[in-house]
Amino acid sequence: MPAKYLQGALESVRVGQMSRREFIKRATASGVTAGAAYGMLRTGSVYAQDTPTPAPTQTPIAISSNESAKVRIQYWTILSGPDGDEMSALVQKFSDENPDIGVDSLQGLLDFVPKLQAAGISGTAPDVALLRSYYIGAFASKGVLSPLTADELAAAGIKQEDWDPTVWGFTTFEDQQYTVPLDIHCFAQFYNKKLLSAKSLEVPKTLDDVKAVAQATTDQANQICGYQNWIAPNGGAGENFGWLWWTFQAQFGGQFLNEDNSKAAFNTPEGAAALQAMVDLETVGNPDHLLYFDLQRNGQVAVWPDGPWIITPMTNTEEAPAANDIAVSPIFQKDPNAPAVWAQSHQFSLPKQSDNDEERRAASLKFIEWMTAHSVDWAKAGQIPARNSARDEVVANTDNPVLQDVKVFIPELAYAKFWPTDVPTMLEIGPRIGNHAVGAILGQESVEDALKNAEQEINDIIANG
Amino acid sequence: MSTASQVAQPVRYRRKTLTWLTGEQGILRPIPFVAPWLILFGYFLLYPIGYGFYISFYKWNLLTPKQYVGLMNYRRLLDDTLFQKSLHNTLFFVAVCAPLAIILPLLLAVLIDSPVLGRTFFRSAFTTPLMMSVTTVSLLWVWFLNPVFGLVNHYLDLLGLPQQHWLNQSPWSLVAVALATVWWTTGFNMVIFLAGLQEVPEDLYDAAKVDGAGVWSLFWNITLPTIRATLLFVSATTIIASFRVFGQIYVMTGGGPADASRTIGYHIYITGFQNFRMGSASAVAWVLFLLVAVFTLIQFWLLREQD
């Protein structure tokens, strides 16, 4: 378990979400607790809340509940860090309320995509896998996922009208439903109150406002950034940077792919203007291309875009010394009258099983229904519940500090822009535009070349299927 | 009688065949001795290599049926800008990393081979990094190179030199990976060179010194030619390893920023195991194999016996 934990920690360091000191602290403690964890695993049942392992492994990466239950389901997710902690706690809560179903849960799998695909090939796929919405095309087209029928969803108590209508539209591949959404996440604008008030600046609402803030607050000598683009250090940008690019692209009225998803459609005047806006903001706010995350949590960045998952570390003074100065507001818009923001969703899918066990499939659907119904707890990891009732609970909450920030994201759902789920090569396409956008922002290629090269690569990928 | 001789003839013939196959000098004779290794080698290396070549003529994602595409996977490489960028990055990495990872250990080995104070300490110190795994080394260097609070920039600052955003700018990200690799592998190559240096006869140095040879002349005319075989081994293995670089890239840069450190090894991994284009990945792997083979042959030719 510590080894798996270390893998997760390592990934956090790689994408810049954990400091060196924190990593060393956790790695050391993980090593010290290795013996205890080994003993614990040998006893068979390892529970989230009664684990004898002290921090740093606040929640185990792998939990195995209700050992004596007749029906056991396997559950995999891509989640790690605080997300994985909250998810494991929720799985345990489900297990406590449903003693007849045992769950073998694996959180924070590194290389989730190849592992799930390899499991599909070898006939060892988990019963339930939590995917990002735009993964549907990649997995469904290869037959890794099994479609969900309206009857079985109804039998499990999963009704479309209980869900946010936009996200429910992104659960299909070739008109067949494959997933049930758990949450929605989109970008918002994080800002440092102290840096803004020192210059008597208002919280930005438009792109022009952000540029003005960046001009007023950037201080190269003291490593103060007025604005930072969401570029994860050490190459983590690839796939994920496309998310921020899509926010700008959509705000400028640009498209990603053409109508029938057969070609790139972003190399247009709108596309060039959108990418140029990202480059301009970087030039003004972060001319030295200083790395993301560390400066923000230390109070050296005025404004930056990020997702709700970052609320947990950014509101905790142990992880973010500047936590008390950090606040969140809806993301800046190019035109407040035509707002747009990237969004995606974690969704439950049922990978194909070699034995087609009906009992396990029914248990899996029951698990999915329960998890979505109780997703207000999941929202505490910094996610917006996709199910209306759970989202209402978030809105009604007045005491949980993370949920207060999650509330800021909810109005953005009205103009959320998702990536398509119908494109089998979406997992290849995303990193191409992401990498070239980063290339333009870091000055490795011009805006024109970045768009032209990304267009050519994406068209090649789609053409080759 | 005639019947007996007719029966005997095939027997004599069979004996002769058996001797040829399984006798003292028979070609099958060594097989049982190497069989355990041969089976594993065949199953885990020869078969996958051959199978890789076979699927390089197919389009295949492991899940849906293979589709024969002939030389398409190879032909596409000519227009594949990402492959070409990976190739360019790999050659740049080899050009930066390999000479350093060969020359530096050679110089260190020569220094440590001489009676200097603390040579045992230095010998251990230089070989310590090779005991670490690639992940450990890479993570260590990610922190050394951190632009805000990393050691490397700290010392550059003390020396009044401009600080670099090592892993976040091109081409420094590849240079940074090369630095980490040299730091990691120097000890191993140094040990090999040290072993080679033990083979240099002392009387050659004595004779040359009598003839008035200086330090440089001794190194160039005696040390280097005598350890030619060691040099060939070290340079061949180091260049091959540099072409294949993967672990450091995976941990330190993820091929970034913006593909600036995407090498052929990393490209194969992404193509094969992220995008599941097994045919394309195999074709690239074979191109890499040919490239490495050519470079290795060139080295053999350059360092061949001159006499």
PDB file of N, CA and C in Angstrom, chain A residues 202-284:
ATOM      1  N   GLU A 202     -10.213  45.511  -8.433  1.00  0.00           N
ATOM      2  CA  GLU A 202     -11.426  44.708  -8.302  1.00  0.00           C
ATOM      3  C   GLU A 202     -11.154  43.286  -8.785  1.00  0.00           C
ATOM      4  N   VAL A 203     -12.014  42.363  -8.379  1.00  0.00           N
ATOM      5  CA  VAL A 203     -11.906  40.997  -8.899  1.00  0.00           C
ATOM      6  C   VAL A 203     -12.260  41.031 -10.388  1.00  0.00           C
ATOM      7  N   PRO A 204     -11.376  40.522 -11.261  1.00  0.00           N
ATOM      8  CA  PRO A 204     -11.642  40.625 -12.696  1.00  0.00           C
ATOM      9  C   PRO A 204     -12.878  39.842 -13.139  1.00  0.00           C
ATOM     10  N   LYS A 205     -13.536  40.400 -14.137  1.00  0.00           N
ATOM     11  CA  LYS A 205     -14.711  39.712 -14.696  1.00  0.00           C
ATOM     12  C   LYS A 205     -14.510  39.408 -16.177  1.00  0.00           C
ATOM     13  N   THR A 206     -13.697  40.210 -16.828  1.00  0.00           N
ATOM     14  CA  THR A 206     -13.486  40.013 -18.263  1.00  0.00           C
ATOM     15  C   THR A 206     -11.998  39.754 -18.532  1.00  0.00           C
ATOM     16  N   LEU A 207     -11.731  39.321 -19.755  1.00  0.00           N
ATOM     17  CA  LEU A 207     -10.334  39.102 -20.154  1.00  0.00           C
ATOM     18  C   LEU A 207      -9.525  40.388 -20.043  1.00  0.00           C
ATOM     19  N   ASP A 208     -10.165  41.507 -20.422  1.00  0.00           N
ATOM     20  CA  ASP A 208      -9.462  42.787 -20.323  1.00  0.00           C
ATOM     21  C   ASP A 208      -9.136  43.118 -18.869  1.00  0.00           C
ATOM     22  N   ASP A 209     -10.083  42.791 -17.969  1.00  0.00           N
ATOM     23  CA  ASP A 209      -9.833  43.028 -16.537  1.00  0.00           C
ATOM     24  C   ASP A 209      -8.607  42.230 -16.079  1.00  0.00           C
ATOM     25  N   VAL A 210      -8.541  40.961 -16.527  1.00  0.00           N
ATOM     26  CA  VAL A 210      -7.422  40.093 -16.097  1.00  0.00           C
ATOM     27  C   VAL A 210      -6.104  40.675 -16.589  1.00  0.00           C
ATOM     28  N   LYS A 211      -6.130  41.162 -17.818  1.00  0.00           N
ATOM     29  CA  LYS A 211      -4.913  41.732 -18.390  1.00  0.00           C
ATOM     30  C   LYS A 211      -4.479  42.969 -17.586  1.00  0.00           C
ATOM     31  N   ALA A 212      -5.465  43.762 -17.203  1.00  0.00           N
ATOM     32  CA  ALA A 212      -5.158  44.962 -16.415  1.00  0.00           C
ATOM     33  C   ALA A 212      -4.575  44.569 -15.049  1.00  0.00           C
ATOM     34  N   VAL A 213      -5.169  43.560 -14.435  1.00  0.00           N
ATOM     35  CA  VAL A 213      -4.659  43.076 -13.143  1.00  0.00           C
ATOM     36  C   VAL A 213      -3.229  42.559 -13.315  1.00  0.00           C
ATOM     37  N   ALA A 214      -3.023  41.797 -14.394  1.00  0.00           N
ATOM     38  CA  ALA A 214      -1.689  41.224 -14.637  1.00  0.00           C
ATOM     39  C   ALA A 214      -0.659  42.337 -14.810  1.00  0.00           C
ATOM     40  N   GLN A 215      -1.036  43.369 -15.549  1.00  0.00           N
ATOM     41  CA  GLN A 215      -0.107  44.489 -15.756  1.00  0.00           C
ATOM     42  C   GLN A 215       0.218  45.196 -14.443  1.00  0.00           C
ATOM     43  N   ALA A 216      -0.787  45.326 -13.601  1.00  0.00           N
ATOM     44  CA  ALA A 216      -0.599  46.090 -12.362  1.00  0.00           C
ATOM     45  C   ALA A 216       0.154  45.308 -11.287  1.00  0.00           C
ATOM     46  N   THR A 217       0.051  44.000 -11.313  1.00  0.00           N
ATOM     47  CA  THR A 217       0.597  43.236 -10.180  1.00  0.00           C
ATOM     48  C   THR A 217       1.880  42.465 -10.488  1.00  0.00           C
ATOM     49  N   THR A 218       2.156  42.199 -11.749  1.00  0.00           N
ATOM     50  CA  THR A 218       3.336  41.397 -12.073  1.00  0.00           C
ATOM     51  C   THR A 218       4.616  42.111 -11.621  1.00  0.00           C
ATOM     52  N   ASP A 219       5.473  41.357 -10.932  1.00  0.00           N
ATOM     53  CA  ASP A 219       6.721  41.920 -10.414  1.00  0.00           C
ATOM     54  C   ASP A 219       7.802  40.855 -10.588  1.00  0.00           C
ATOM     55  N   GLN A 220       8.501  40.923 -11.731  1.00  0.00           N
ATOM     56  CA  GLN A 220       9.463  39.864 -12.077  1.00  0.00           C
ATOM     57  C   GLN A 220      10.550  39.698 -11.028  1.00  0.00           C
ATOM     58  N   ALA A 221      11.028  40.819 -10.488  1.00  0.00           N
ATOM     59  CA  ALA A 221      12.147  40.752  -9.541  1.00  0.00           C
ATOM     60  C   ALA A 221      11.779  39.934  -8.307  1.00  0.00           C
ATOM     61  N   ASN A 222      10.502  40.037  -7.888  1.00  0.00           N
ATOM     62  CA  ASN A 222      10.080  39.311  -6.683  1.00  0.00           C
ATOM     63  C   ASN A 222       9.259  38.060  -6.994  1.00  0.00           C
ATOM     64  N   GLN A 223       9.312  37.643  -8.227  1.00  0.00           N
ATOM     65  CA  GLN A 223       8.592  36.448  -8.675  1.00  0.00           C
ATOM     66  C   GLN A 223       7.102  36.521  -8.335  1.00  0.00           C
ATOM     67  N   ILE A 224       6.509  37.687  -8.582  1.00  0.00           N
ATOM     68  CA  ILE A 224       5.061  37.836  -8.437  1.00  0.00           C
ATOM     69  C   ILE A 224       4.462  37.786  -9.840  1.00  0.00           C
ATOM     70  N   CYS A 225       3.525  36.867 -10.036  1.00  0.00           N
ATOM     71  CA  CYS A 225       2.885  36.750 -11.341  1.00  0.00           C
ATOM     72  C   CYS A 225       1.489  37.354 -11.276  1.00  0.00           C
ATOM     73  N   GLY A 226       1.176  38.213 -12.228  1.00  0.00           N
ATOM     74  CA  GLY A 226      -0.165  38.782 -12.272  1.00  0.00           C
ATOM     75  C   GLY A 226      -1.183  37.774 -12.766  1.00  0.00           C
ATOM     76  N   TYR A 227      -0.704  36.834 -13.589  1.00  0.00           N
ATOM     77  CA  TYR A 227      -1.587  35.797 -14.137  1.00  0.00           C
ATOM     78  C   TYR A 227      -0.719  34.595 -14.528  1.00  0.00           C
ATOM     79  N   GLN A 228      -1.243  33.410 -14.342  1.00  0.00           N
ATOM     80  CA  GLN A 228      -0.547  32.208 -14.839  1.00  0.00           C
ATOM     81  C   GLN A 228      -1.515  31.353 -15.631  1.00  0.00           C
ATOM     82  N   ASN A 229      -1.063  30.898 -16.802  1.00  0.00           N
ATOM     83  CA  ASN A 229      -1.829  29.886 -17.524  1.00  0.00           C
ATOM     84  C   ASN A 229      -1.670  28.554 -16.804  1.00  0.00           C
ATOM     85  N   TRP A 230      -2.610  27.679 -17.055  1.00  0.00           N
ATOM     86  CA  TRP A 230      -2.668  26.414 -16.309  1.00  0.00           C
ATOM     87  C   TRP A 230      -1.716  25.383 -16.931  1.00  0.00           C
ATOM     88  N   ILE A 231      -0.411  25.655 -16.804  1.00  0.00           N
ATOM     89  CA  ILE A 231       0.562  24.734 -17.394  1.00  0.00           C
ATOM     90  C   ILE A 231       1.214  23.948 -16.275  1.00  0.00           C
ATOM     91  N   ALA A 232       0.857  22.682 -16.161  1.00  0.00           N
ATOM     92  CA  ALA A 232       1.445  21.843 -15.119  1.00  0.00           C
ATOM     93  C   ALA A 232       2.923  21.648 -15.428  1.00  0.00           C
ATOM     94  N   PRO A 233       3.774  21.667 -14.417  1.00  0.00           N
ATOM     95  CA  PRO A 233       5.204  21.503 -14.671  1.00  0.00           C
ATOM     96  C   PRO A 233       5.551  20.103 -15.143  1.00  0.00           C
ATOM     97  N   ASN A 234       6.745  19.981 -15.647  1.00  0.00           N
ATOM     98  CA  ASN A 234       7.318  18.698 -16.054  1.00  0.00           C
ATOM     99  C   ASN A 234       6.473  17.968 -17.085  1.00  0.00           C
ATOM    100  N   GLY A 235       5.928  18.719 -18.012  1.00  0.00           N
ATOM    101  CA  GLY A 235       5.278  18.078 -19.150  1.00  0.00           C
ATOM    102  C   GLY A 235       3.898  17.535 -18.871  1.00  0.00           C
ATOM    103  N   GLY A 236       3.387  17.727 -17.652  1.00  0.00           N
ATOM    104  CA  GLY A 236       2.047  17.222 -17.363  1.00  0.00           C
ATOM    105  C   GLY A 236       0.997  17.927 -18.219  1.00  0.00           C
ATOM    106  N   ALA A 237       1.431  18.965 -18.938  1.00  0.00           N
ATOM    107  CA  ALA A 237       0.493  19.772 -19.710  1.00  0.00           C
ATOM    108  C   ALA A 237      -0.314  18.928 -20.706  1.00  0.00           C
ATOM    109  N   GLY A 238       0.395  18.233 -21.566  1.00  0.00           N
ATOM    110  CA  GLY A 238      -0.159  17.450 -22.667  1.00  0.00           C
ATOM    111  C   GLY A 238      -1.663  17.469 -22.804  1.00  0.00           C
ATOM    112  N   GLU A 239      -2.276  16.435 -22.302  1.00  0.00           N
ATOM    113  CA  GLU A 239      -3.710  16.270 -22.458  1.00  0.00           C
ATOM    114  C   GLU A 239      -4.476  17.388 -21.745  1.00  0.00           C
ATOM    115  N   ASN A 240      -4.052  17.695 -20.518  1.00  0.00           N
ATOM    116  CA  ASN A 240      -4.876  18.565 -19.691  1.00  0.00           C
ATOM    117  C   ASN A 240      -4.895  20.019 -20.150  1.00  0.00           C
ATOM    118  N   PHE A 241      -3.815  20.473 -20.764  1.00  0.00           N
ATOM    119  CA  PHE A 241      -3.808  21.887 -21.123  1.00  0.00           C
ATOM    120  C   PHE A 241      -4.865  22.204 -22.169  1.00  0.00           C
ATOM    121  N   GLY A 242      -5.245  21.190 -22.927  1.00  0.00           N
ATOM    122  CA  GLY A 242      -6.321  21.371 -23.893  1.00  0.00           C
ATOM    123  C   GLY A 242      -7.598  21.859 -23.221  1.00  0.00           C
ATOM    124  N   TRP A 243      -7.767  21.562 -21.953  1.00  0.00           N
ATOM    125  CA  TRP A 243      -8.980  21.986 -21.239  1.00  0.00           C
ATOM    126  C   TRP A 243      -9.028  23.515 -21.144  1.00  0.00           C
ATOM    127  N   LEU A 244      -7.884  24.120 -20.772  1.00  0.00           N
ATOM    128  CA  LEU A 244      -7.872  25.587 -20.656  1.00  0.00           C
ATOM    129  C   LEU A 244      -7.958  26.221 -22.044  1.00  0.00           C
ATOM    130  N   TRP A 245      -7.234  25.612 -23.001  1.00  0.00           N
ATOM    131  CA  TRP A 245      -7.301  26.114 -24.378  1.00  0.00           C
ATOM    132  C   TRP A 245      -8.758  26.154 -24.842  1.00  0.00           C
ATOM    133  N   TRP A 246      -9.515  25.102 -24.531  1.00  0.00           N
ATOM    134  CA  TRP A 246     -10.908  25.010 -24.976  1.00  0.00           C
ATOM    135  C   TRP A 246     -11.767  26.093 -24.327  1.00  0.00           C
ATOM    136  N   THR A 247     -11.432  26.499 -23.100  1.00  0.00           N
ATOM    137  CA  THR A 247     -12.157  27.589 -22.449  1.00  0.00           C
ATOM    138  C   THR A 247     -12.015  28.875 -23.272  1.00  0.00           C
ATOM    139  N   PHE A 248     -10.774  29.202 -23.647  1.00  0.00           N
ATOM    140  CA  PHE A 248     -10.535  30.409 -24.459  1.00  0.00           C
ATOM    141  C   PHE A 248     -11.170  30.257 -25.837  1.00  0.00           C
ATOM    142  N   GLN A 249     -10.947  29.096 -26.440  1.00  0.00           N
ATOM    143  CA  GLN A 249     -11.460  28.852 -27.791  1.00  0.00           C
ATOM    144  C   GLN A 249     -12.975  29.036 -27.834  1.00  0.00           C
ATOM    145  N   ALA A 250     -13.668  28.478 -26.846  1.00  0.00           N
ATOM    146  CA  ALA A 250     -15.132  28.581 -26.808  1.00  0.00           C
ATOM    147  C   ALA A 250     -15.557  30.019 -26.543  1.00  0.00           C
ATOM    148  N   GLN A 251     -14.800  30.728 -25.683  1.00  0.00           N
ATOM    149  CA  GLN A 251     -15.153  32.127 -25.392  1.00  0.00           C
ATOM    150  C   GLN A 251     -15.012  33.021 -26.633  1.00  0.00           C
ATOM    151  N   PHE A 252     -14.070  32.659 -27.503  1.00  0.00           N
ATOM    152  CA  PHE A 252     -13.865  33.444 -28.726  1.00  0.00           C
ATOM    153  C   PHE A 252     -14.771  32.970 -29.863  1.00  0.00           C
ATOM    154  N   GLY A 253     -15.660  32.064 -29.540  1.00  0.00           N
ATOM    155  CA  GLY A 253     -16.611  31.588 -30.543  1.00  0.00           C
ATOM    156  C   GLY A 253     -16.035  30.558 -31.497  1.00  0.00           C
ATOM    157  N   GLY A 254     -14.895  29.979 -31.147  1.00  0.00           N
ATOM    158  CA  GLY A 254     -14.267  28.976 -32.015  1.00  0.00           C
ATOM    159  C   GLY A 254     -14.807  27.576 -31.769  1.00  0.00           C
ATOM    160  N   GLN A 255     -14.486  26.691 -32.702  1.00  0.00           N
ATOM    161  CA  GLN A 255     -14.895  25.280 -32.583  1.00  0.00           C
ATOM    162  C   GLN A 255     -13.671  24.422 -32.321  1.00  0.00           C
ATOM    163  N   PHE A 256     -13.873  23.169 -31.966  1.00  0.00           N
ATOM    164  CA  PHE A 256     -12.765  22.214 -31.823  1.00  0.00           C
ATOM    165  C   PHE A 256     -12.706  21.364 -33.099  1.00  0.00           C
ATOM    166  N   LEU A 257     -13.772  20.609 -33.319  1.00  0.00           N
ATOM    167  CA  LEU A 257     -13.856  19.771 -34.524  1.00  0.00           C
ATOM    168  C   LEU A 257     -15.048  20.229 -35.358  1.00  0.00           C
ATOM    169  N   ASN A 258     -15.096  19.797 -36.617  1.00  0.00           N
ATOM    170  CA  ASN A 258     -16.228  20.199 -37.454  1.00  0.00           C
ATOM    171  C   ASN A 258     -17.486  19.416 -37.070  1.00  0.00           C
ATOM    172  N   GLU A 259     -18.577  19.674 -37.768  1.00  0.00           N
ATOM    173  CA  GLU A 259     -19.884  19.115 -37.403  1.00  0.00           C
ATOM    174  C   GLU A 259     -19.871  17.604 -37.216  1.00  0.00           C
ATOM    175  N   ASP A 260     -19.265  16.895 -38.191  1.00  0.00           N
ATOM    176  CA  ASP A 260     -19.296  15.435 -38.089  1.00  0.00           C
ATOM    177  C   ASP A 260     -18.013  14.876 -37.456  1.00  0.00           C
ATOM    178  N   ASN A 261     -17.305  15.714 -36.744  1.00  0.00           N
ATOM    179  CA  ASN A 261     -16.099  15.293 -36.010  1.00  0.00           C
ATOM    180  C   ASN A 261     -15.056  14.617 -36.897  1.00  0.00           C
ATOM    181  N   SER A 262     -15.003  15.025 -38.175  1.00  0.00           N
ATOM    182  CA  SER A 262     -14.067  14.368 -39.084  1.00  0.00           C
ATOM    183  C   SER A 262     -12.795  15.189 -39.303  1.00  0.00           C
ATOM    184  N   LYS A 263     -12.788  16.438 -38.842  1.00  0.00           N
ATOM    185  CA  LYS A 263     -11.627  17.308 -39.072  1.00  0.00           C
ATOM    186  C   LYS A 263     -11.507  18.339 -37.962  1.00  0.00           C
ATOM    187  N   ALA A 264     -10.275  18.850 -37.774  1.00  0.00           N
ATOM    188  CA  ALA A 264     -10.072  19.949 -36.832  1.00  0.00           C
ATOM    189  C   ALA A 264     -10.730  21.201 -37.392  1.00  0.00           C
ATOM    190  N   ALA A 265     -11.313  22.003 -36.503  1.00  0.00           N
ATOM    191  CA  ALA A 265     -12.002  23.213 -36.985  1.00  0.00           C
ATOM    192  C   ALA A 265     -11.560  24.436 -36.185  1.00  0.00           C
ATOM    193  N   PHE A 266     -10.362  24.367 -35.600  1.00  0.00           N
ATOM    194  CA  PHE A 266      -9.940  25.474 -34.734  1.00  0.00           C
ATOM    195  C   PHE A 266      -8.966  26.434 -35.406  1.00  0.00           C
ATOM    196  N   ASN A 267      -8.445  26.063 -36.577  1.00  0.00           N
ATOM    197  CA  ASN A 267      -7.462  26.938 -37.218  1.00  0.00           C
ATOM    198  C   ASN A 267      -8.198  27.995 -38.032  1.00  0.00           C
ATOM    199  N   THR A 268      -8.799  28.926 -37.310  1.00  0.00           N
ATOM    200  CA  THR A 268      -9.619  29.979 -37.915  1.00  0.00           C
ATOM    201  C   THR A 268      -9.189  31.310 -37.286  1.00  0.00           C
ATOM    202  N   PRO A 269      -9.666  32.426 -37.806  1.00  0.00           N
ATOM    203  CA  PRO A 269      -9.325  33.712 -37.161  1.00  0.00           C
ATOM    204  C   PRO A 269      -9.723  33.736 -35.684  1.00  0.00           C
ATOM    205  N   GLU A 270     -10.879  33.119 -35.353  1.00  0.00           N
ATOM    206  CA  GLU A 270     -11.294  33.085 -33.934  1.00  0.00           C
ATOM    207  C   GLU A 270     -10.298  32.260 -33.116  1.00  0.00           C
ATOM    208  N   GLY A 271      -9.879  31.126 -33.697  1.00  0.00           N
ATOM    209  CA  GLY A 271      -8.924  30.249 -33.007  1.00  0.00           C
ATOM    210  C   GLY A 271      -7.602  30.960 -32.768  1.00  0.00           C
ATOM    211  N   ALA A 272      -7.145  31.692 -33.792  1.00  0.00           N
ATOM    212  CA  ALA A 272      -5.875  32.409 -33.657  1.00  0.00           C
ATOM    213  C   ALA A 272      -5.984  33.490 -32.583  1.00  0.00           C
ATOM    214  N   ALA A 273      -7.144  34.179 -32.563  1.00  0.00           N
ATOM    215  CA  ALA A 273      -7.333  35.238 -31.563  1.00  0.00           C
ATOM    216  C   ALA A 273      -7.368  34.650 -30.154  1.00  0.00           C
ATOM    217  N   ALA A 274      -7.995  33.478 -30.015  1.00  0.00           N
ATOM    218  CA  ALA A 274      -8.092  32.844 -28.691  1.00  0.00           C
ATOM    219  C   ALA A 274      -6.711  32.457 -28.171  1.00  0.00           C
ATOM    220  N   LEU A 275      -5.920  31.809 -29.023  1.00  0.00           N
ATOM    221  CA  LEU A 275      -4.593  31.375 -28.583  1.00  0.00           C
ATOM    222  C   LEU A 275      -3.694  32.591 -28.347  1.00  0.00           C
ATOM    223  N   GLN A 276      -3.867  33.608 -29.201  1.00  0.00           N
ATOM    224  CA  GLN A 276      -3.079  34.827 -29.014  1.00  0.00           C
ATOM    225  C   GLN A 276      -3.405  35.474 -27.668  1.00  0.00           C
ATOM    226  N   ALA A 277      -4.672  35.404 -27.257  1.00  0.00           N
ATOM    227  CA  ALA A 277      -5.067  35.969 -25.957  1.00  0.00           C
ATOM    228  C   ALA A 277      -4.354  35.230 -24.823  1.00  0.00           C
ATOM    229  N   MET A 278      -4.214  33.929 -24.956  1.00  0.00           N
ATOM    230  CA  MET A 278      -3.497  33.147 -23.922  1.00  0.00           C
ATOM    231  C   MET A 278      -2.029  33.550 -23.893  1.00  0.00           C
ATOM    232  N   VAL A 279      -1.454  33.710 -25.095  1.00  0.00           N
ATOM    233  CA  VAL A 279      -0.041  34.110 -25.187  1.00  0.00           C
ATOM    234  C   VAL A 279       0.149  35.495 -24.565  1.00  0.00           C
ATOM    235  N   ASP A 280      -0.765  36.419 -24.896  1.00  0.00           N
ATOM    236  CA  ASP A 280      -0.648  37.799 -24.387  1.00  0.00           C
ATOM    237  C   ASP A 280      -0.718  37.825 -22.865  1.00  0.00           C
ATOM    238  N   LEU A 281      -1.661  37.062 -22.307  1.00  0.00           N
ATOM    239  CA  LEU A 281      -1.793  37.036 -20.847  1.00  0.00           C
ATOM    240  C   LEU A 281      -0.519  36.491 -20.198  1.00  0.00           C
ATOM    241  N   GLU A 282       0.060  35.472 -20.818  1.00  0.00           N
ATOM    242  CA  GLU A 282       1.306  34.897 -20.288  1.00  0.00           C
ATOM    243  C   GLU A 282       2.429  35.934 -20.359  1.00  0.00           C
ATOM    244  N   THR A 283       2.487  36.621 -21.486  1.00  0.00           N
ATOM    245  CA  THR A 283       3.553  37.612 -21.677  1.00  0.00           C
ATOM    246  C   THR A 283       3.485  38.704 -20.604  1.00  0.00           C
ATOM    247  N   VAL A 284       2.275  39.123 -20.287  1.00  0.00           N
ATOM    248  CA  VAL A 284       2.115  40.190 -19.293  1.00  0.00           C
ATOM    249  C   VAL A 284       2.230  39.631 -17.868  1.00  0.00           C
TER     250      VAL A 284
END
